Coordinates of C-alpha atoms in Angstrom, one line a residue:
M300 CA 0.1 41.6 -1.2
Q301 CA -0.1 38.4 0.6
T302 CA 2.3 35.4 0.0
T303 CA 1.3 31.9 0.6
T304 CA 4.0 29.3 0.6
V305 CA 2.7 25.9 -0.3
T306 CA 5.0 22.9 1.5
P307 CA 4.3 19.7 -0.8
P308 CA 3.3 16.8 1.5
T309 CA 6.1 14.7 3.1
V310 CA 6.8 11.2 1.9
P311 CA 6.9 9.0 4.8
T312 CA 9.9 7.1 5.3
W313 CA 8.9 3.5 4.9
Q314 CA 8.0 5.0 1.5
A315 CA 11.5 6.0 0.5
Q316 CA 12.8 2.8 1.9
A317 CA 10.0 -0.1 0.6
L318 CA 10.9 -2.2 -2.1
C319 CA 8.2 -1.6 -4.3
A320 CA 10.0 2.0 -4.7
Q321 CA 12.6 0.0 -6.6
T322 CA 10.1 -2.0 -8.7
G323 CA 7.3 -1.2 -11.0
A324 CA 4.3 -0.2 -10.2
D325 CA 2.7 -2.9 -12.5
F326 CA 3.3 -5.7 -10.2
F327 CA 1.6 -3.9 -7.3
F328 CA -1.2 -2.8 -9.3
P329 CA -2.0 -5.4 -12.1
E330 CA -4.7 -5.5 -14.3
P331 CA -8.5 -7.3 -12.7
G332 CA -8.0 -11.0 -12.7
S333 CA -3.9 -10.8 -13.3
S334 CA -1.6 -12.5 -10.5
V335 CA -0.5 -10.7 -7.2
R336 CA 1.8 -13.4 -6.5
E337 CA 5.4 -11.4 -7.8
A338 CA 3.9 -8.7 -5.8
K339 CA 3.2 -10.7 -2.5
R340 CA 6.6 -12.6 -2.8
I341 CA 8.2 -8.8 -2.8
C342 CA 6.1 -7.6 -0.1
G343 CA 7.4 -10.6 1.9
M344 CA 11.2 -9.5 2.0
C345 CA 10.2 -5.8 2.7
E346 CA 11.1 -4.2 5.8
A347 CA 8.6 -1.9 5.2
R348 CA 5.5 -4.2 5.1
S349 CA 4.0 -3.6 8.2
A350 CA 4.1 -0.1 7.9
C351 CA 2.7 -0.2 4.3
L352 CA -0.3 -2.5 5.6
E353 CA -1.3 -0.1 8.6
Y354 CA -1.0 2.9 6.0
A355 CA -3.1 1.1 3.9
L356 CA -5.7 0.5 6.1
T357 CA -5.7 3.8 7.7
H358 CA -5.8 5.7 4.3
D359 CA -8.8 2.6 3.0
E360 CA -6.8 1.9 -0.1
R361 CA -8.8 0.2 -2.3
F362 CA -6.4 -1.4 -5.1
G363 CA -3.3 -2.7 -5.7
V364 CA -1.4 -5.0 -2.9
W365 CA -0.4 -3.1 0.1
G366 CA 1.6 -4.9 3.0
G367 CA 1.6 -7.9 1.3
L368 CA -2.3 -8.0 0.5
S369 CA -4.7 -7.8 -1.7
E370 CA -7.6 -5.7 -1.7
K371 CA -10.1 -8.5 -0.8
E372 CA -7.6 -9.7 1.9
R373 CA -7.5 -5.9 3.3
L374 CA -11.2 -5.7 2.9
A375 CA -11.6 -9.0 5.2
L376 CA -9.0 -7.4 7.5
R377 CA -10.8 -4.5 8.2
R378 CA -14.0 -6.3 8.9
L379 CA -12.2 -8.3 11.4
R380 CA -11.1 -5.0 13.1
T381 CA -14.1 -3.5 13.4
R382 CA -15.8 -6.5 15.3

């Protein structure tokens, strides 16, 4: 009989330190048409902001506020980077 050990994925260090981890997800994943102002304010104070943004861009996160940018702002940034 063969046994397989499954190791859960590790959480990047920046995620554990991010201010959003200490705040409700409602700010960062608002209903369509809702304001993201509060999420951006929180992101602006977060030391993990740049790592968060890079993660979102690398993993093509399409929803929510990541690294202080909305979905549309990240899409525009991705387009600029591919030029």
